XYZ file of C-alpha atoms in Angstrom:
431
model
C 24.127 85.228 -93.263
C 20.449 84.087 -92.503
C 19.357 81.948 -89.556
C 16.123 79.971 -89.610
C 14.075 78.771 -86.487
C 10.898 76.631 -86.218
C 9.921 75.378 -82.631
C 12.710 75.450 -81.039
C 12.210 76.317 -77.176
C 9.628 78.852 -76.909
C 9.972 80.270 -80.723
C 7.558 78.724 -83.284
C 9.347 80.378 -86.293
C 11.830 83.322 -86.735
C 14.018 84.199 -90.230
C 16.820 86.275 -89.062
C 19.364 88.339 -91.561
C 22.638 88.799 -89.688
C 23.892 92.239 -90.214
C 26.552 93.999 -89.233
C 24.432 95.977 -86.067
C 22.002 93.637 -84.852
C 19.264 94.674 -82.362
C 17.279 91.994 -81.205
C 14.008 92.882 -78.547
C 10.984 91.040 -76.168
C 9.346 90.118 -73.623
C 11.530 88.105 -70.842
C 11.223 84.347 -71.778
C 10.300 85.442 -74.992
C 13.578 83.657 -76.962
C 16.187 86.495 -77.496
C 18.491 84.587 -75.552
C 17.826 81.488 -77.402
C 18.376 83.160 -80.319
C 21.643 84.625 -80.475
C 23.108 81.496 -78.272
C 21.561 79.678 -81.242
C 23.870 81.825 -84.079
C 26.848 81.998 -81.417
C 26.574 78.154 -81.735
C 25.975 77.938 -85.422
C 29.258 80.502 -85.797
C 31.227 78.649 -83.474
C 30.764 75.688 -85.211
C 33.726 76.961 -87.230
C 36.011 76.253 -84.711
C 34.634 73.303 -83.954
C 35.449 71.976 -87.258
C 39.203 73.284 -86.948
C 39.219 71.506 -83.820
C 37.923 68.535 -85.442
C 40.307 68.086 -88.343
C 43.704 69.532 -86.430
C 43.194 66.710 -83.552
C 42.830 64.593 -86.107
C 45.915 65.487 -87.863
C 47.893 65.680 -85.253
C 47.133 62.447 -84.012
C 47.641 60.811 -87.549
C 44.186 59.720 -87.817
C 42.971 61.670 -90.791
C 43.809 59.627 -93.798
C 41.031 57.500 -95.270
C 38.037 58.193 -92.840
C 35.315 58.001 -95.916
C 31.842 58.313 -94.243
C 33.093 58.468 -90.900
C 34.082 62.297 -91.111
C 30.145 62.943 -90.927
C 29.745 60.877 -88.042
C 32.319 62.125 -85.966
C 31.886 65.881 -86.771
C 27.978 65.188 -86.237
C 28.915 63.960 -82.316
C 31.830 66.914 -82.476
C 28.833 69.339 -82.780
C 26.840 67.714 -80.221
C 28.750 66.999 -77.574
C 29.394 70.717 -77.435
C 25.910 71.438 -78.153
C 24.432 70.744 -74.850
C 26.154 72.407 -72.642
C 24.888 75.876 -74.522
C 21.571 74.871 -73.709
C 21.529 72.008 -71.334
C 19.879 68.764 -71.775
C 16.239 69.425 -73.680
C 13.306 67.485 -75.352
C 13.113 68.797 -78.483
C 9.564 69.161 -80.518
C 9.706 66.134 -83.263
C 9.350 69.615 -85.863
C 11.956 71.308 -84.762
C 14.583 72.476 -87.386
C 16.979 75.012 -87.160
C 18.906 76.300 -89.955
C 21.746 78.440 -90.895
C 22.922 79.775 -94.196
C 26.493 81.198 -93.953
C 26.456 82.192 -97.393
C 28.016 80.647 -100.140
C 25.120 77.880 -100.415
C 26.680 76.113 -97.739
C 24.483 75.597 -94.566
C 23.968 73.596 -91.641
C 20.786 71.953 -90.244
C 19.833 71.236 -86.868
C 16.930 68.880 -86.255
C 16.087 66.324 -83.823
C 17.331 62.303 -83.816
C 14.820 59.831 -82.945
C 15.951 60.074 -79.518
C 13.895 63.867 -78.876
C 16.825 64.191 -76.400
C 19.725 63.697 -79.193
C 19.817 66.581 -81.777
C 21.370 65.792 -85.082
C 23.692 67.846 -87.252
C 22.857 67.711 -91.907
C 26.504 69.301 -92.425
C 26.689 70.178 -96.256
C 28.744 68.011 -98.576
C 30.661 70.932 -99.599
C 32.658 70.857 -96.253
C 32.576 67.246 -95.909
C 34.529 67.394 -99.333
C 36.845 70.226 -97.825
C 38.076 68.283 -94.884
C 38.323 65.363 -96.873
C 40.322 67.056 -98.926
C 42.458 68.879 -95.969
C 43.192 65.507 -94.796
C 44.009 64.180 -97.997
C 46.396 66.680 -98.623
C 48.290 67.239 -95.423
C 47.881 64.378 -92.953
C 51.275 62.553 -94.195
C 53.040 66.052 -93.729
C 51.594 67.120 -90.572
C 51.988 63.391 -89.189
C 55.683 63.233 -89.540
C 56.565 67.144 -88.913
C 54.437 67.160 -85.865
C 55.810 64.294 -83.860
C 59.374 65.502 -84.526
C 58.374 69.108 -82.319
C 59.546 68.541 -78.929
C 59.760 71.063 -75.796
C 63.443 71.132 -75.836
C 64.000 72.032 -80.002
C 67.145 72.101 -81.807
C 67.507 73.314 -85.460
C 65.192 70.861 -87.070
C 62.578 70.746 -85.041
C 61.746 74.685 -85.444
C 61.873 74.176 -88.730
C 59.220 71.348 -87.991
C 56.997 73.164 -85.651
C 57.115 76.235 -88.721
C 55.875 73.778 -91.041
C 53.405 72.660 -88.707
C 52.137 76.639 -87.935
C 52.052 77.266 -91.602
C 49.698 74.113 -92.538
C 47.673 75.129 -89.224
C 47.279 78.833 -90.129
C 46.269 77.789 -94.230
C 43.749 75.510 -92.516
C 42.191 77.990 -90.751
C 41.951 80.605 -93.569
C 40.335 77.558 -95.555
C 37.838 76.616 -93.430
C 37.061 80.618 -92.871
C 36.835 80.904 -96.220
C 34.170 78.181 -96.217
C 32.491 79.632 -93.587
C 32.689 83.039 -94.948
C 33.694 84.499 -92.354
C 37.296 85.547 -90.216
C 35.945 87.439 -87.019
C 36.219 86.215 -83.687
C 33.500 85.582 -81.241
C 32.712 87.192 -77.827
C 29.518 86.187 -75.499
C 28.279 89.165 -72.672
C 25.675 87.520 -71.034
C 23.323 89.364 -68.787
C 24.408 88.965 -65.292
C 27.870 89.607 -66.112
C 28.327 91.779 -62.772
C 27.557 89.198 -60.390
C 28.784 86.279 -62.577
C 32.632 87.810 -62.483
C 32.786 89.490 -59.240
C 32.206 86.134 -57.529
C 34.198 84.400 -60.606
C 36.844 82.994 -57.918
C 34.118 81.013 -55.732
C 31.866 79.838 -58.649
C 35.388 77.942 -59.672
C 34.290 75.589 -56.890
C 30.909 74.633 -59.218
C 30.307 71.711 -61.373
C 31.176 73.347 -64.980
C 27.986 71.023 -66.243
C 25.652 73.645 -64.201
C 27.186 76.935 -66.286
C 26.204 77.130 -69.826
C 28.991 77.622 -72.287
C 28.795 81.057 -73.434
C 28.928 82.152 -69.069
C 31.831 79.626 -69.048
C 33.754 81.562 -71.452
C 32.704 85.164 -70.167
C 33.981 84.079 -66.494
C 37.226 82.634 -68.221
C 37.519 85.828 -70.601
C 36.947 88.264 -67.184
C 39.780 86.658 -65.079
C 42.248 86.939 -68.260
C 40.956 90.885 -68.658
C 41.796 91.688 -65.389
C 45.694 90.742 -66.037
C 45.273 93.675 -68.774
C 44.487 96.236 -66.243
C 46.801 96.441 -63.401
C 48.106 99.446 -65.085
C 46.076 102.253 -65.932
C 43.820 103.193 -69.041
C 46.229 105.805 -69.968
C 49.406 103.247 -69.031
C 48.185 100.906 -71.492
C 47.928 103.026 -74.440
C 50.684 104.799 -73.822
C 52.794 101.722 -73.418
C 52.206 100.317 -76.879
C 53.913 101.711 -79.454
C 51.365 100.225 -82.133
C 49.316 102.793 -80.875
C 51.359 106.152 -81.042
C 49.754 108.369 -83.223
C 46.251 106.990 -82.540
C 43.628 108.582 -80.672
C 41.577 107.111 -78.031
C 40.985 110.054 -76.349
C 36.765 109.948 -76.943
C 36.659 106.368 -76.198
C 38.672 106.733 -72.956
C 36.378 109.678 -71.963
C 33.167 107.707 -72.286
C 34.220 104.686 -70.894
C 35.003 106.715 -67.408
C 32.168 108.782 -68.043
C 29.446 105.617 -67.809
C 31.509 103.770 -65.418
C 32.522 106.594 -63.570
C 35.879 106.171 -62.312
C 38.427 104.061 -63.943
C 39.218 100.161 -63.183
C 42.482 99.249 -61.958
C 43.268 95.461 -60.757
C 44.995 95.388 -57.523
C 45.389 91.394 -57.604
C 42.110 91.897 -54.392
C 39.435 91.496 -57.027
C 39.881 95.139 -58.223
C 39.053 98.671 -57.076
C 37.256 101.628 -58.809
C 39.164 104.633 -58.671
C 36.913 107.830 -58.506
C 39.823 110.460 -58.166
C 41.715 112.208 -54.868
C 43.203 109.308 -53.463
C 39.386 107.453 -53.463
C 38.105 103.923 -54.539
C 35.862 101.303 -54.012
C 36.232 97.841 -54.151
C 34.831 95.998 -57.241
C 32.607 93.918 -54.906
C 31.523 96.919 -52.844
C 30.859 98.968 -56.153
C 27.039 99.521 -57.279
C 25.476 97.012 -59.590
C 25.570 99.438 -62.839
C 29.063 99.693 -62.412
C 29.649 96.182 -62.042
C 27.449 95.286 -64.873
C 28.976 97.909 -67.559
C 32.661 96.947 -66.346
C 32.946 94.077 -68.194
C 31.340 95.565 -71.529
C 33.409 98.637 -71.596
C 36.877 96.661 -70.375
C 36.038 94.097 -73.437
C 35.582 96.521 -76.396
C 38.308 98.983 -74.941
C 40.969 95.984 -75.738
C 39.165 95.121 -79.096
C 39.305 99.067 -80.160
C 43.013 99.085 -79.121
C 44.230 95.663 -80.314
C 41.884 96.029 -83.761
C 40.692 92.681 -83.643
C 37.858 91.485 -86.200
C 34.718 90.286 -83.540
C 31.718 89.589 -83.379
C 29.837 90.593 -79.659
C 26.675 88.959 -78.517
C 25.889 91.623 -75.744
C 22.703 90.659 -73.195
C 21.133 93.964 -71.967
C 23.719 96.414 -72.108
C 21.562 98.530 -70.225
C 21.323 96.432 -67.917
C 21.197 98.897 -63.861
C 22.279 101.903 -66.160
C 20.521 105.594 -65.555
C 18.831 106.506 -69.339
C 21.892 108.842 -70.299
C 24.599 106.268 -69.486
C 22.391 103.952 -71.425
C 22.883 106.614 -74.424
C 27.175 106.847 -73.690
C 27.149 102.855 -74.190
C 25.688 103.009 -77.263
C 27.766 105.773 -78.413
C 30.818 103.881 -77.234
C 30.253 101.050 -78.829
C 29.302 102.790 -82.085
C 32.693 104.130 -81.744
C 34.568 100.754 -81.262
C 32.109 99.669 -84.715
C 34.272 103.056 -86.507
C 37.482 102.283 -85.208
C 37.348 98.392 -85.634
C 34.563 97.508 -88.130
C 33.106 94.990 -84.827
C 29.763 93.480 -85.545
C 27.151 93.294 -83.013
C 24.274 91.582 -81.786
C 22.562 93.242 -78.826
C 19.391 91.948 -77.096
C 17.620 94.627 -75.081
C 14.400 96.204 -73.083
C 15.205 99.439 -73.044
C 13.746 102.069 -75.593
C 16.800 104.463 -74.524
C 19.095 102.292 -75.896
C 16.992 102.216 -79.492
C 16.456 105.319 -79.458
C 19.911 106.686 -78.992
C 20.813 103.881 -81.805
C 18.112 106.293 -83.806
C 19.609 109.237 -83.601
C 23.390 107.655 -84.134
C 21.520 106.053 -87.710
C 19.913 109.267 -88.375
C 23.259 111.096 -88.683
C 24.085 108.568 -91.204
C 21.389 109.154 -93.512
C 22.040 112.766 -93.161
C 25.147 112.680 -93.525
C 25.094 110.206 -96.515
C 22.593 112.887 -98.043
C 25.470 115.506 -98.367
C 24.835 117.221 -95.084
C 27.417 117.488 -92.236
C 26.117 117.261 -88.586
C 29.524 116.237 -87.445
C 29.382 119.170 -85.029
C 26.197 117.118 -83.064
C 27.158 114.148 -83.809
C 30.912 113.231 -84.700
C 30.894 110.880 -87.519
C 32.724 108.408 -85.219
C 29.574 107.347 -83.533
C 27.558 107.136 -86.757
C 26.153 103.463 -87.146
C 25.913 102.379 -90.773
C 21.872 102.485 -91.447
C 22.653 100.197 -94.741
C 24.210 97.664 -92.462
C 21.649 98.067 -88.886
C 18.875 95.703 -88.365
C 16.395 95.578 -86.020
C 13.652 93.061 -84.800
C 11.458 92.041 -82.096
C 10.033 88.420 -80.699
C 6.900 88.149 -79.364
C 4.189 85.246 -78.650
C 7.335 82.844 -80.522
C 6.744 84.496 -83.596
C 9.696 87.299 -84.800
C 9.031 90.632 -86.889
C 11.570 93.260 -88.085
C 11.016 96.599 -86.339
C 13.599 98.510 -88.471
C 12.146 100.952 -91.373
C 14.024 100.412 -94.328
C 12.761 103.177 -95.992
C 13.566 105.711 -93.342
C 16.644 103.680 -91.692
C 14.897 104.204 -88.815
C 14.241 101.672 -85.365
C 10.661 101.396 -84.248
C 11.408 101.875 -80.578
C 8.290 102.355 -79.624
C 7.493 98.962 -80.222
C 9.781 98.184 -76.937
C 7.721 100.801 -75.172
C 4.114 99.882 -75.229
C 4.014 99.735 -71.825
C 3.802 103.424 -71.766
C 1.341 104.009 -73.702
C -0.931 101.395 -71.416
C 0.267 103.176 -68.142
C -0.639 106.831 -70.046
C -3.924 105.193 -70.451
C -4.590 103.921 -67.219
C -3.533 107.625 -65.904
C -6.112 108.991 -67.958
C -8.514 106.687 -66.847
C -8.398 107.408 -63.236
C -8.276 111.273 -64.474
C -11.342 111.250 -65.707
C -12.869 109.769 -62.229
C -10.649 112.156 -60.670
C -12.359 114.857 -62.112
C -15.943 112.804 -62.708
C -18.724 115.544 -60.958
């Protein structure tokens, strides 16, 4: 998968592989955020399409649309378009594109109205719903109106019809897509954003962007996961007897440094003999990691196929908690197969990526270094990418002939401030 970007907000052109571990670095304001919002969109417009043609179906209005599929996908895609970014004027050259593979792609470019963005969707899934429709709208209509809430004999055998045609839809339109994952947005600000979840219910949803939407709605349904213990949980299921979580567990309490329990009073910290602190009360590096370690904890336990967007997961971390979250979610990538795409500042966090691709390569070579770094927490150096945005313009940062990150790109600063020090050194010590 490729995206494409030419003047869209502040980024005059960026070509961006999508990889399994995705790194993305710059300047604040520089467009990271825009950019993985941009291929959450573009991947969510999967679902959009199965929401598209199962509405339809259900409501018997599939058969002989023609042209009008394009048209009402096209204001399908925009209608949840805007509230990712809010209402913008877009340059009269913008174009965004994204290539899922497959030669199918889909365009984004603006109307003659700068404010209305427009949608080329490929013929090839045009032809695929068409053809959805075609062959299951007569089926689905008459199945699906015979489901009621109080079902006798024939009517589960309805609503089974109905869940099979729903669930060969889906793997259809994957298929087309070429991809099955799931996706999960962790937007920076998480801490605040779900500690106060309760009162920003009172707030117009227009004024929260979708992907913070969903995080605030994902954070309330996590915290129903954890009013039993770390060790409960696991223990509890018995899909996961015989499986260790032991390392994952470990590092999760290590970073946060206690372990989360939800007492139905917004949640409490437990930091051992008898003590806690309330999740409101807690400090801001706890409340920012909670939410990131709480997420991939149920996605290593349940399996699940995802894809995170993660905003700064360093984000009020001390450098050697910074290296723990990288190693734990390296170890939800070995247990799971996850994908990620991370936007970051910190040269701690590439650099303890380095060392976790390094082992790789070594270990690929024919050499074991399990004993400094377990091969659980390897990242796959074929499948790691890394780049960086700056003055709208994006370059790749990762050395493909050593598999290597340049973090030091992230960390210019330093050398400038080393500089400086010398500078005022040298009048220091002027006679």
């Amino acid at each position: 998968m490729e995206i494409f970007i030419s003047n869209f907000g502040p980024i005059k052109t960026a070509k961006m592989p999508i990889k399994d571990i995705n790194f993305l670095i710059g300047p604040q304001a520089s467009g990271k955020s825009s950019i993985i919002k941009l291929v959450n969109f573009f991947l969510q417009a999967r679902d959009i399409v199965k929401s598209y043609v199962l509405d339809n179906l259900k409501n018997g209005t599939g058969q002989n649309k023609g042209n009008k599929i394009s048209f009402e996908l096209n204001d399908a895609l925009r209608r949840n378009f805007v509230p990712f970014f809010g209402p913008m004027v877009h340059a009269q050259n913008m174009l965004v594109k994204y290539d899922y593979g497959n030669s199918f792609s889909m365009t984004l470019m603006p109307d003659t109205d700068p404010k209305r963005p427009v949608f080329l969707i490929g013929e090839s899934l045009l032809g695929v719903i068409s053809e959805i429709f075609h062959k299951n709208s007569s089926t689905f209509k008459s199945h699906y109106s015979n489901v009621r809430l109080f079902s006798d004999k024939n009517d589960m055998i309805s609503s089974s019809i109905i869940s099979k045609i729903e669930s060969d839809i889906s793997d259809k339109i994957n298929k087309h897509f070429s991809f099955d994952y799931n996706l999960i947005f962790i937007p920076a600000s998480r801490g605040i954003t779900s500690t106060l979840c309760e009162q920003l219910m009172g707030i117009d949803p227009k004024l929260i962007d979708t992907p913070t939407k969903n995080f605030i709605d994902r954070s309330k349904l996590l915290r129903s996961y954890f009013t039993h213990t770390v060790d409960e949980i696991i223990n509890s299921d018995p899909r996961l007897k015989g499986k260790s979580f032991s390392e994952l567990v470990n590092r999760m309490r290590r970073i946060l440094k206690g372990n989360f329990y939800d007492d139905n009073e917004g949640g409490r910290i437990e930091i051992g003999n008898k003590k806690y602190v309330k999740l409101n009360f807690s400090s801001s590096g706890q409340q920012e990691c909670l939410w990131v370690l709480l997420t991939l904890f149920l996605v290593a336990i349940e399996g699940a196929n995802v894809l995170f967007f993660i905003e700064e997961p360093e984000a009020h971390l001390f450098p050697e908690a910074q290296m723990d979250m990288v190693e734990f979610m390296a170890n939800v990538h070995t247990l799971t197969r996850c994908k990620f795409l991370i936007t970051t500042h910190s040269p701690y966090i590439l650099s303890a990526a380095n060392n976790l691709l390094y082992a790789d390569r070594i270990t690929n070579s024919g050499k074991d270094v399990s004993h400094l770094i377990p091969r659980e927490l390897h990242l796959p150096c074929d499948l790691t990418t890394s780049f960086m945005i700056r003055e709208g313009r994006i370059i790749s940062i990762f050395d493909e002939t050593i598999k290597q990150i340049d973090a030091a790109a992230i960390d210019s600063c330093s050398e400038k401030i080393n500089q400086l020090y010398s500078q005022l050194e040298d009048e220091d010590f002027k006679k």
